[in-house]
Amino acid sequence: PYYKAIDRNALDLIRKFPEEPVVDLVDAFTTRLPVNVIVDMLGMDQSDHDRFHEWYTTMMAGLARFSSKKQKLGVLAHKQLAEYVEPIIEDRRSCPMEDLISKIVHAEASGQRLTLTEIQAFISLLLVVGIFLLSPHYNMCVCQIYDYLLIMPVPMHSPSE
């Protein structure tokens, strides 16, 4: 069911490539695609993809043991993400949608639902671990994407559009 999100996000990122002969595919595509797809699977606003990418990279950098400053920034990013998702979680409690947040909010184990804090932590974990696990697979696909673009170019938008 999420293949459309992958296709849509991949094409959106490709259309945003700079009009230069060389594009850094890791920066412009492979590090962003997993973030964008998970954000969409969760049911978050697509206009916030960059915000989620920043939170993800900051939280991942905060996992490093050698930098207390990065750890503090990682904790701060986690708190910002928790604050961002709180009203969305509350909204999904009363108005479920076809997204992962709604499924998480309404899931039960032994007749119990997760608390707000548990849902926030689950979303944060899903963002970090999900992207971490998906990223190598997207990086390995760069050559396939390049070959695809050579065979069937994607129409690019001009900067004036």
CSV table of N, CA and C in Angstrom, one decimal:
chain,number,residue,atom,x,y,z
A,1,PRO,N,0.8,-1.2,0.0
A,1,PRO,CA,0.0,0.0,0.0
A,1,PRO,C,0.8,1.3,0.0
A,2,TYR,N,2.1,1.2,0.3
A,2,TYR,CA,2.9,2.4,0.4
A,2,TYR,C,3.8,2.5,-0.8
A,3,TYR,N,3.7,1.7,-1.8
A,3,TYR,CA,4.5,1.8,-3.0
A,3,TYR,C,4.2,3.1,-3.7
A,4,LYS,N,3.0,3.6,-3.7
A,4,LYS,CA,2.7,4.9,-4.3
A,4,LYS,C,3.4,6.0,-3.6
A,5,ALA,N,3.6,6.0,-2.3
A,5,ALA,CA,4.3,7.0,-1.6
A,5,ALA,C,5.8,7.0,-2.0
A,6,ILE,N,6.3,5.8,-2.2
A,6,ILE,CA,7.7,5.6,-2.6
A,6,ILE,C,7.9,6.2,-4.0
A,7,ASP,N,7.0,5.9,-4.9
A,7,ASP,CA,7.1,6.4,-6.3
A,7,ASP,C,7.0,7.9,-6.3
A,8,ARG,N,5.9,8.4,-5.6
A,8,ARG,CA,5.7,9.8,-5.7
A,8,ARG,C,6.8,10.6,-5.1
A,9,ASN,N,7.4,10.2,-4.0
A,9,ASN,CA,8.5,10.9,-3.3
A,9,ASN,C,9.7,10.8,-4.2
A,10,ALA,N,10.0,9.6,-4.8
A,10,ALA,CA,11.2,9.5,-5.6
A,10,ALA,C,11.1,10.5,-6.8
A,11,LEU,N,9.9,10.5,-7.4
A,11,LEU,CA,9.8,11.5,-8.6
A,11,LEU,C,9.9,12.9,-8.1
A,12,ASP,N,9.3,13.2,-7.0
A,12,ASP,CA,9.4,14.6,-6.5
A,12,ASP,C,10.8,15.0,-6.2
A,13,LEU,N,11.6,14.1,-5.6
A,13,LEU,CA,13.0,14.4,-5.3
A,13,LEU,C,13.8,14.6,-6.6
A,14,ILE,N,13.5,13.7,-7.6
A,14,ILE,CA,14.2,13.8,-8.9
A,14,ILE,C,13.9,15.1,-9.6
A,15,ARG,N,12.7,15.5,-9.5
A,15,ARG,CA,12.3,16.8,-10.2
A,15,ARG,C,13.0,18.0,-9.5
A,16,LYS,N,13.4,17.8,-8.3
A,16,LYS,CA,14.0,18.9,-7.6
A,16,LYS,C,15.6,19.0,-7.7
A,17,PHE,N,16.1,18.0,-8.5
A,17,PHE,CA,17.5,18.0,-8.7
A,17,PHE,C,18.0,19.3,-9.3
A,18,PRO,N,19.1,19.8,-8.9
A,18,PRO,CA,19.6,21.1,-9.5
A,18,PRO,C,19.9,20.8,-11.0
A,19,GLU,N,19.8,21.9,-11.8
A,19,GLU,CA,20.1,21.8,-13.2
A,19,GLU,C,21.6,21.9,-13.4
A,20,GLU,N,22.3,21.0,-12.9
A,20,GLU,CA,23.7,21.0,-13.1
A,20,GLU,C,24.1,19.6,-13.7
A,21,PRO,N,25.3,19.5,-14.3
A,21,PRO,CA,25.6,18.2,-14.9
A,21,PRO,C,25.9,17.1,-13.9
A,22,VAL,N,26.3,17.5,-12.7
A,22,VAL,CA,26.5,16.5,-11.6
A,22,VAL,C,25.6,16.8,-10.4
A,23,VAL,N,25.0,15.7,-9.9
A,23,VAL,CA,24.1,15.8,-8.8
A,23,VAL,C,24.6,14.9,-7.7
A,24,ASP,N,24.7,15.3,-6.5
A,24,ASP,CA,25.1,14.5,-5.4
A,24,ASP,C,23.8,13.7,-5.0
A,25,LEU,N,23.8,12.4,-5.5
A,25,LEU,CA,22.6,11.6,-5.3
A,25,LEU,C,22.4,11.2,-3.9
A,26,VAL,N,23.4,11.1,-3.1
A,26,VAL,CA,23.3,10.8,-1.7
A,26,VAL,C,22.6,11.9,-1.0
A,27,ASP,N,23.0,13.1,-1.2
A,27,ASP,CA,22.4,14.3,-0.5
A,27,ASP,C,21.0,14.6,-1.0
A,28,ALA,N,20.9,14.6,-2.4
A,28,ALA,CA,19.7,15.0,-3.0
A,28,ALA,C,18.6,13.9,-3.1
A,29,PHE,N,19.0,12.7,-2.9
A,29,PHE,CA,18.0,11.6,-3.1
A,29,PHE,C,18.0,10.5,-2.0
A,30,THR,N,19.1,9.8,-1.8
A,30,THR,CA,19.1,8.6,-1.0
A,30,THR,C,19.0,8.9,0.5
A,31,THR,N,19.4,10.0,1.0
A,31,THR,CA,19.2,10.3,2.4
A,31,THR,C,17.8,10.9,2.6
A,32,ARG,N,17.2,11.4,1.6
A,32,ARG,CA,15.9,12.1,1.8
A,32,ARG,C,14.7,11.2,1.5
A,33,LEU,N,14.9,10.2,0.6
A,33,LEU,CA,13.8,9.4,0.2
A,33,LEU,C,13.2,8.6,1.4
A,34,PRO,N,14.0,7.9,2.2
A,34,PRO,CA,13.5,7.2,3.3
A,34,PRO,C,12.8,8.1,4.3
A,35,VAL,N,13.3,9.3,4.6
A,35,VAL,CA,12.6,10.2,5.5
A,35,VAL,C,11.3,10.6,4.9
A,36,ASN,N,11.2,11.0,3.7
A,36,ASN,CA,10.0,11.4,3.1
A,36,ASN,C,8.9,10.3,3.1
A,37,VAL,N,9.4,9.1,2.8
A,37,VAL,CA,8.4,8.0,2.7
A,37,VAL,C,7.9,7.7,4.1
A,38,ILE,N,8.7,7.6,5.1
A,38,ILE,CA,8.2,7.3,6.4
A,38,ILE,C,7.3,8.4,6.9
A,39,VAL,N,7.7,9.7,6.6
A,39,VAL,CA,6.8,10.8,7.0
A,39,VAL,C,5.4,10.6,6.4
A,40,ASP,N,5.4,10.3,5.1
A,40,ASP,CA,4.1,10.1,4.5
A,40,ASP,C,3.4,8.9,5.0
A,41,MET,N,4.1,7.8,5.3
A,41,MET,CA,3.4,6.6,5.9
A,41,MET,C,2.8,6.9,7.2
A,42,LEU,N,3.4,7.8,8.0
A,42,LEU,CA,2.9,8.2,9.3
A,42,LEU,C,1.7,9.1,9.1
A,43,GLY,N,1.6,9.7,8.0
A,43,GLY,CA,0.4,10.6,7.7
A,43,GLY,C,0.7,12.1,8.1
A,44,MET,N,2.0,12.4,8.0
A,44,MET,CA,2.4,13.8,8.4
A,44,MET,C,2.3,14.7,7.1
A,45,ASP,N,2.4,16.0,7.4
A,45,ASP,CA,2.4,16.9,6.3
A,45,ASP,C,3.6,16.9,5.4
A,46,GLN,N,3.4,16.7,4.1
A,46,GLN,CA,4.5,16.6,3.2
A,46,GLN,C,5.4,17.8,3.1
A,47,SER,N,4.8,19.0,3.5
A,47,SER,CA,5.6,20.2,3.4
A,47,SER,C,6.6,20.2,4.5
A,48,ASP,N,6.6,19.3,5.5
A,48,ASP,CA,7.5,19.2,6.6
A,48,ASP,C,8.6,18.2,6.4
A,49,HIS,N,8.8,17.7,5.2
A,49,HIS,CA,9.8,16.7,4.9
A,49,HIS,C,11.2,17.2,5.4
A,50,ASP,N,11.5,18.5,5.1
A,50,ASP,CA,12.9,19.0,5.5
A,50,ASP,C,13.0,19.0,7.0
A,51,ARG,N,11.9,19.4,7.7
A,51,ARG,CA,12.0,19.4,9.1
A,51,ARG,C,12.3,18.0,9.7
A,52,PHE,N,11.6,17.0,9.1
A,52,PHE,CA,11.8,15.7,9.6
A,52,PHE,C,13.2,15.2,9.3
A,53,HIS,N,13.7,15.6,8.1
A,53,HIS,CA,15.1,15.2,7.7
A,53,HIS,C,16.1,15.8,8.7
A,54,GLU,N,15.9,17.0,9.1
A,54,GLU,CA,16.7,17.7,10.1
A,54,GLU,C,16.6,17.0,11.5
A,55,TRP,N,15.4,16.7,11.9
A,55,TRP,CA,15.3,15.9,13.2
A,55,TRP,C,16.0,14.6,13.1
A,56,TYR,N,15.8,13.9,12.0
A,56,TYR,CA,16.4,12.6,11.9
A,56,TYR,C,18.0,12.7,11.9
A,57,THR,N,18.5,13.6,11.1
A,57,THR,CA,20.0,13.7,11.1
A,57,THR,C,20.5,14.1,12.5
A,58,THR,N,19.8,15.0,13.2
A,58,THR,CA,20.2,15.5,14.5
A,58,THR,C,20.1,14.4,15.5
A,59,MET,N,19.0,13.6,15.5
A,59,MET,CA,18.9,12.5,16.5
A,59,MET,C,20.0,11.5,16.2
A,60,MET,N,20.3,11.2,14.9
A,60,MET,CA,21.3,10.2,14.6
A,60,MET,C,22.7,10.6,15.1
A,61,ALA,N,23.0,11.9,14.9
A,61,ALA,CA,24.2,12.5,15.3
A,61,ALA,C,24.3,12.4,16.8
A,62,GLY,N,23.2,12.6,17.5
A,62,GLY,CA,23.1,12.6,19.0
A,62,GLY,C,23.4,11.2,19.6
A,63,LEU,N,23.4,10.2,18.8
A,63,LEU,CA,23.7,8.9,19.3
A,63,LEU,C,25.1,8.6,19.5
A,64,ALA,N,26.0,9.5,18.9
A,64,ALA,CA,27.4,9.4,19.1
A,64,ALA,C,27.8,9.6,20.5
A,65,ARG,N,28.6,8.8,21.1
A,65,ARG,CA,29.0,8.9,22.5
A,65,ARG,C,30.1,9.9,22.7
A,66,PHE,N,30.8,10.4,21.7
A,66,PHE,CA,31.9,11.2,21.9
A,66,PHE,C,31.6,12.7,21.8
A,67,SER,N,30.3,13.1,21.7
A,67,SER,CA,30.0,14.5,21.7
A,67,SER,C,28.7,14.8,22.5
A,68,SER,N,29.0,15.4,23.7
A,68,SER,CA,27.8,15.7,24.6
A,68,SER,C,26.9,16.8,23.9
A,69,LYS,N,27.6,17.7,23.1
A,69,LYS,CA,26.8,18.7,22.5
A,69,LYS,C,25.8,18.1,21.5
A,70,LYS,N,26.3,17.1,20.7
A,70,LYS,CA,25.5,16.5,19.7
A,70,LYS,C,24.4,15.6,20.4
A,71,GLN,N,24.7,15.0,21.6
A,71,GLN,CA,23.7,14.3,22.3
A,71,GLN,C,22.6,15.2,22.8
A,72,LYS,N,23.0,16.4,23.3
A,72,LYS,CA,22.0,17.4,23.7
A,72,LYS,C,21.1,17.8,22.6
A,73,LEU,N,21.7,18.1,21.4
A,73,LEU,CA,20.9,18.5,20.3
A,73,LEU,C,20.0,17.3,19.8
A,74,GLY,N,20.5,16.1,19.9
A,74,GLY,CA,19.6,14.9,19.6
A,74,GLY,C,18.4,14.8,20.5
A,75,VAL,N,18.6,15.0,21.8
A,75,VAL,CA,17.5,15.0,22.8
A,75,VAL,C,16.6,16.1,22.5
A,76,LEU,N,17.1,17.3,22.1
A,76,LEU,CA,16.2,18.4,21.8
A,76,LEU,C,15.4,18.1,20.5
A,77,ALA,N,16.0,17.5,19.5
A,77,ALA,CA,15.3,17.2,18.3
A,77,ALA,C,14.2,16.2,18.6
A,78,HIS,N,14.4,15.2,19.5
A,78,HIS,CA,13.4,14.3,19.9
A,78,HIS,C,12.3,15.0,20.6
A,79,LYS,N,12.6,15.9,21.5
A,79,LYS,CA,11.5,16.7,22.2
A,79,LYS,C,10.7,17.5,21.2
A,80,GLN,N,11.4,18.1,20.2
A,80,GLN,CA,10.7,18.9,19.2
A,80,GLN,C,9.7,18.0,18.3
A,81,LEU,N,10.2,16.8,18.0
A,81,LEU,CA,9.4,15.9,17.3
A,81,LEU,C,8.2,15.5,18.1
A,82,ALA,N,8.4,15.2,19.4
A,82,ALA,CA,7.3,14.8,20.3
A,82,ALA,C,6.2,15.9,20.4
A,83,GLU,N,6.7,17.2,20.5
A,83,GLU,CA,5.8,18.3,20.5
A,83,GLU,C,5.0,18.4,19.2
A,84,TYR,N,5.7,18.2,18.1
A,84,TYR,CA,5.1,18.3,16.8
A,84,TYR,C,3.9,17.3,16.6
A,85,VAL,N,4.2,16.0,17.0
A,85,VAL,CA,3.2,15.0,16.8
A,85,VAL,C,2.1,14.9,17.8
A,86,GLU,N,2.3,15.6,19.0
A,86,GLU,CA,1.2,15.5,20.0
A,86,GLU,C,-0.2,15.9,19.5
A,87,PRO,N,-0.3,17.1,18.8
A,87,PRO,CA,-1.7,17.4,18.4
A,87,PRO,C,-2.2,16.5,17.3
A,88,ILE,N,-1.3,15.9,16.5
A,88,ILE,CA,-1.6,15.0,15.4
A,88,ILE,C,-2.2,13.7,16.1
A,89,ILE,N,-1.5,13.2,17.1
A,89,ILE,CA,-1.9,12.0,17.8
A,89,ILE,C,-3.3,12.2,18.4
A,90,GLU,N,-3.5,13.4,19.0
A,90,GLU,CA,-4.8,13.7,19.6
A,90,GLU,C,-5.9,13.7,18.6
A,91,ASP,N,-5.6,14.3,17.4
A,91,ASP,CA,-6.5,14.4,16.3
A,91,ASP,C,-6.9,13.0,15.8
A,92,ARG,N,-5.9,12.1,15.7
A,92,ARG,CA,-6.1,10.7,15.2
A,92,ARG,C,-6.9,9.9,16.2
A,93,ARG,N,-6.9,10.3,17.5
A,93,ARG,CA,-7.7,9.5,18.5
A,93,ARG,C,-9.2,9.7,18.1
A,94,SER,N,-9.6,10.9,17.7
A,94,SER,CA,-11.0,11.2,17.5
A,94,SER,C,-11.3,11.0,16.0
A,95,CYS,N,-10.4,11.2,15.1
A,95,CYS,CA,-10.6,11.1,13.7
A,95,CYS,C,-9.5,10.3,13.0
A,96,PRO,N,-9.6,9.0,13.1
A,96,PRO,CA,-8.6,8.1,12.5
A,96,PRO,C,-8.6,8.3,11.0
A,97,MET,N,-7.4,8.1,10.5
A,97,MET,CA,-7.2,8.1,9.0
A,97,MET,C,-6.5,6.8,8.6
A,98,GLU,N,-6.2,6.7,7.3
A,98,GLU,CA,-5.5,5.5,6.8
A,98,GLU,C,-4.0,5.8,6.9
A,99,ASP,N,-3.4,6.0,8.1
A,99,ASP,CA,-2.0,6.2,8.2
A,99,ASP,C,-1.5,5.4,9.4
A,100,LEU,N,-0.2,5.4,9.5
A,100,LEU,CA,0.4,4.6,10.6
A,100,LEU,C,0.1,5.2,12.0
A,101,ILE,N,0.1,6.5,12.1
A,101,ILE,CA,-0.2,7.1,13.4
A,101,ILE,C,-1.6,6.6,13.9
A,102,SER,N,-2.6,6.6,13.0
A,102,SER,CA,-3.9,6.2,13.4
A,102,SER,C,-3.8,4.7,13.9
A,103,LYS,N,-3.1,3.9,13.2
A,103,LYS,CA,-3.0,2.5,13.5
A,103,LYS,C,-2.3,2.3,14.9
A,104,ILE,N,-1.3,3.1,15.1
A,104,ILE,CA,-0.6,3.1,16.4
A,104,ILE,C,-1.5,3.6,17.5
A,105,VAL,N,-2.2,4.7,17.3
A,105,VAL,CA,-3.0,5.3,18.3
A,105,VAL,C,-4.1,4.3,18.7
A,106,HIS,N,-4.7,3.6,17.8
A,106,HIS,CA,-5.8,2.7,18.0
A,106,HIS,C,-5.5,1.2,18.3
A,107,ALA,N,-4.2,0.9,18.2
A,107,ALA,CA,-3.8,-0.5,18.5
A,107,ALA,C,-3.9,-0.8,20.0
A,108,GLU,N,-4.2,-2.1,20.2
A,108,GLU,CA,-4.4,-2.5,21.6
A,108,GLU,C,-3.6,-3.8,21.8
A,109,ALA,N,-3.1,-3.9,23.0
A,109,ALA,CA,-2.4,-5.1,23.5
A,109,ALA,C,-3.0,-5.4,24.9
A,110,SER,N,-3.6,-6.6,25.0
A,110,SER,CA,-4.2,-7.0,26.3
A,110,SER,C,-5.3,-5.9,26.7
A,111,GLY,N,-6.0,-5.3,25.7
A,111,GLY,CA,-7.0,-4.4,26.1
A,111,GLY,C,-6.5,-3.0,26.4
A,112,GLN,N,-5.2,-2.8,26.3
A,112,GLN,CA,-4.6,-1.5,26.6
A,112,GLN,C,-4.1,-0.8,25.4
A,113,ARG,N,-4.3,0.5,25.4
A,113,ARG,CA,-3.7,1.3,24.3
A,113,ARG,C,-2.5,2.0,24.8
A,114,LEU,N,-1.6,2.4,23.9
A,114,LEU,CA,-0.4,3.1,24.3
A,114,LEU,C,-0.8,4.5,24.8
A,115,THR,N,0.1,5.0,25.7
A,115,THR,CA,-0.1,6.4,26.2
A,115,THR,C,0.5,7.4,25.2
A,116,LEU,N,0.2,8.6,25.4
A,116,LEU,CA,0.7,9.7,24.5
A,116,LEU,C,2.3,9.6,24.5
A,117,THR,N,2.9,9.5,25.6
A,117,THR,CA,4.4,9.4,25.7
A,117,THR,C,4.9,8.2,24.9
A,118,GLU,N,4.2,7.1,25.1
A,118,GLU,CA,4.6,5.8,24.4
A,118,GLU,C,4.5,6.0,22.9
A,119,ILE,N,3.4,6.6,22.4
A,119,ILE,CA,3.2,6.8,21.0
A,119,ILE,C,4.3,7.8,20.4
A,120,GLN,N,4.5,8.8,21.2
A,120,GLN,CA,5.6,9.8,20.7
A,120,GLN,C,6.9,9.1,20.6
A,121,ALA,N,7.3,8.2,21.6
A,121,ALA,CA,8.5,7.5,21.6
A,121,ALA,C,8.5,6.5,20.4
A,122,PHE,N,7.4,5.9,20.2
A,122,PHE,CA,7.3,4.9,19.1
A,122,PHE,C,7.5,5.6,17.7
A,123,ILE,N,6.9,6.7,17.5
A,123,ILE,CA,7.1,7.5,16.3
A,123,ILE,C,8.5,7.9,16.1
A,124,SER,N,9.2,8.4,17.2
A,124,SER,CA,10.6,8.8,17.1
A,124,SER,C,11.4,7.6,16.7
A,125,LEU,N,11.2,6.4,17.4
A,125,LEU,CA,11.9,5.2,17.1
A,125,LEU,C,11.7,4.8,15.6
A,126,LEU,N,10.5,4.8,15.2
A,126,LEU,CA,10.1,4.4,13.8
A,126,LEU,C,10.9,5.3,12.8
A,127,LEU,N,10.9,6.6,13.1
A,127,LEU,CA,11.6,7.5,12.2
A,127,LEU,C,13.1,7.2,12.2
A,128,VAL,N,13.7,7.1,13.3
A,128,VAL,CA,15.2,6.8,13.3
A,128,VAL,C,15.5,5.4,12.8
A,129,VAL,N,14.9,4.4,13.4
A,129,VAL,CA,15.3,3.0,13.0
A,129,VAL,C,14.8,2.7,11.6
A,130,GLY,N,13.6,3.1,11.3
A,130,GLY,CA,13.1,2.8,9.9
A,130,GLY,C,14.0,3.4,8.9
A,131,ILE,N,14.4,4.7,9.0
A,131,ILE,CA,15.2,5.3,8.0
A,131,ILE,C,16.6,4.7,8.0
A,132,PHE,N,17.1,4.4,9.2
A,132,PHE,CA,18.4,3.8,9.3
A,132,PHE,C,18.5,2.5,8.6
A,133,LEU,N,17.4,1.7,8.7
A,133,LEU,CA,17.3,0.4,8.0
A,133,LEU,C,17.1,0.5,6.6
A,134,LEU,N,16.3,1.5,6.2
A,134,LEU,CA,16.0,1.7,4.7
A,134,LEU,C,17.1,2.3,3.9
A,135,SER,N,17.9,3.2,4.5
A,135,SER,CA,18.9,4.0,3.8
A,135,SER,C,19.8,3.1,3.0
A,136,PRO,N,20.4,2.0,3.5
A,136,PRO,CA,21.4,1.3,2.7
A,136,PRO,C,20.7,0.7,1.5
A,137,HIS,N,19.4,0.3,1.6
A,137,HIS,CA,18.7,-0.3,0.4
A,137,HIS,C,18.5,0.8,-0.6
A,138,TYR,N,18.2,2.0,-0.2
A,138,TYR,CA,18.1,3.1,-1.2
A,138,TYR,C,19.4,3.5,-1.8
A,139,ASN,N,20.5,3.4,-1.0
A,139,ASN,CA,21.8,3.7,-1.5
A,139,ASN,C,22.2,2.7,-2.6
A,140,MET,N,21.9,1.5,-2.4
A,140,MET,CA,22.2,0.4,-3.4
A,140,MET,C,21.4,0.6,-4.6
A,141,CYS,N,20.3,1.2,-4.6
A,141,CYS,CA,19.5,1.4,-5.7
A,141,CYS,C,19.9,2.6,-6.6
A,142,VAL,N,20.8,3.4,-6.2
A,142,VAL,CA,21.2,4.6,-6.9
A,142,VAL,C,21.5,4.3,-8.4
A,143,CYS,N,22.3,3.2,-8.6
A,143,CYS,CA,22.7,2.8,-9.9
A,143,CYS,C,21.5,2.4,-10.8
A,144,GLN,N,20.5,1.7,-10.1
A,144,GLN,CA,19.3,1.3,-10.9
A,144,GLN,C,18.5,2.6,-11.2
A,145,ILE,N,18.4,3.5,-10.3
A,145,ILE,CA,17.7,4.8,-10.6
A,145,ILE,C,18.4,5.5,-11.7
A,146,TYR,N,19.7,5.6,-11.7
A,146,TYR,CA,20.4,6.3,-12.7
A,146,TYR,C,20.2,5.6,-14.1
A,147,ASP,N,20.2,4.3,-14.1
A,147,ASP,CA,19.9,3.6,-15.4
A,147,ASP,C,18.5,3.9,-15.8
A,148,TYR,N,17.5,3.9,-14.9
A,148,TYR,CA,16.2,4.2,-15.2
A,148,TYR,C,16.0,5.6,-15.8
A,149,LEU,N,16.7,6.5,-15.3
A,149,LEU,CA,16.6,7.9,-15.8
A,149,LEU,C,17.2,8.0,-17.2
A,150,LEU,N,18.2,7.2,-17.5
A,150,LEU,CA,18.8,7.2,-18.8
A,150,LEU,C,17.8,6.7,-19.8
A,151,ILE,N,17.1,5.7,-19.4
A,151,ILE,CA,16.1,5.1,-20.3
A,151,ILE,C,14.8,5.9,-20.4
A,152,MET,N,14.3,6.4,-19.3
A,152,MET,CA,13.1,7.1,-19.3
A,152,MET,C,13.2,8.4,-18.4
A,153,PRO,N,13.7,9.4,-19.0
A,153,PRO,CA,13.9,10.7,-18.3
A,153,PRO,C,12.6,11.2,-17.6
A,154,VAL,N,12.7,11.7,-16.4
A,154,VAL,CA,11.6,12.3,-15.7
A,154,VAL,C,11.5,13.8,-16.1
A,155,PRO,N,10.4,14.3,-16.5
A,155,PRO,CA,10.3,15.8,-16.9
A,155,PRO,C,10.6,16.6,-15.7
A,156,MET,N,11.6,17.5,-15.8
A,156,MET,CA,12.0,18.4,-14.8
A,156,MET,C,11.2,19.7,-14.9
A,157,HIS,N,10.9,20.3,-13.7
A,157,HIS,CA,10.2,21.6,-13.7
A,157,HIS,C,11.2,22.7,-13.8
A,158,SER,N,10.9,23.7,-14.6
A,158,SER,CA,11.8,24.8,-14.7
A,158,SER,C,11.7,25.6,-13.4
A,159,PRO,N,12.7,26.4,-13.0
A,159,PRO,CA,12.7,27.2,-11.8
A,159,PRO,C,11.5,28.2,-11.7
A,160,SER,N,11.0,28.6,-12.9
A,160,SER,CA,9.9,29.6,-12.9
A,160,SER,C,8.6,29.0,-12.5
A,161,GLU,N,8.5,27.6,-12.6
A,161,GLU,CA,7.2,27.0,-12.3
A,161,GLU,C,6.9,26.8,-10.8
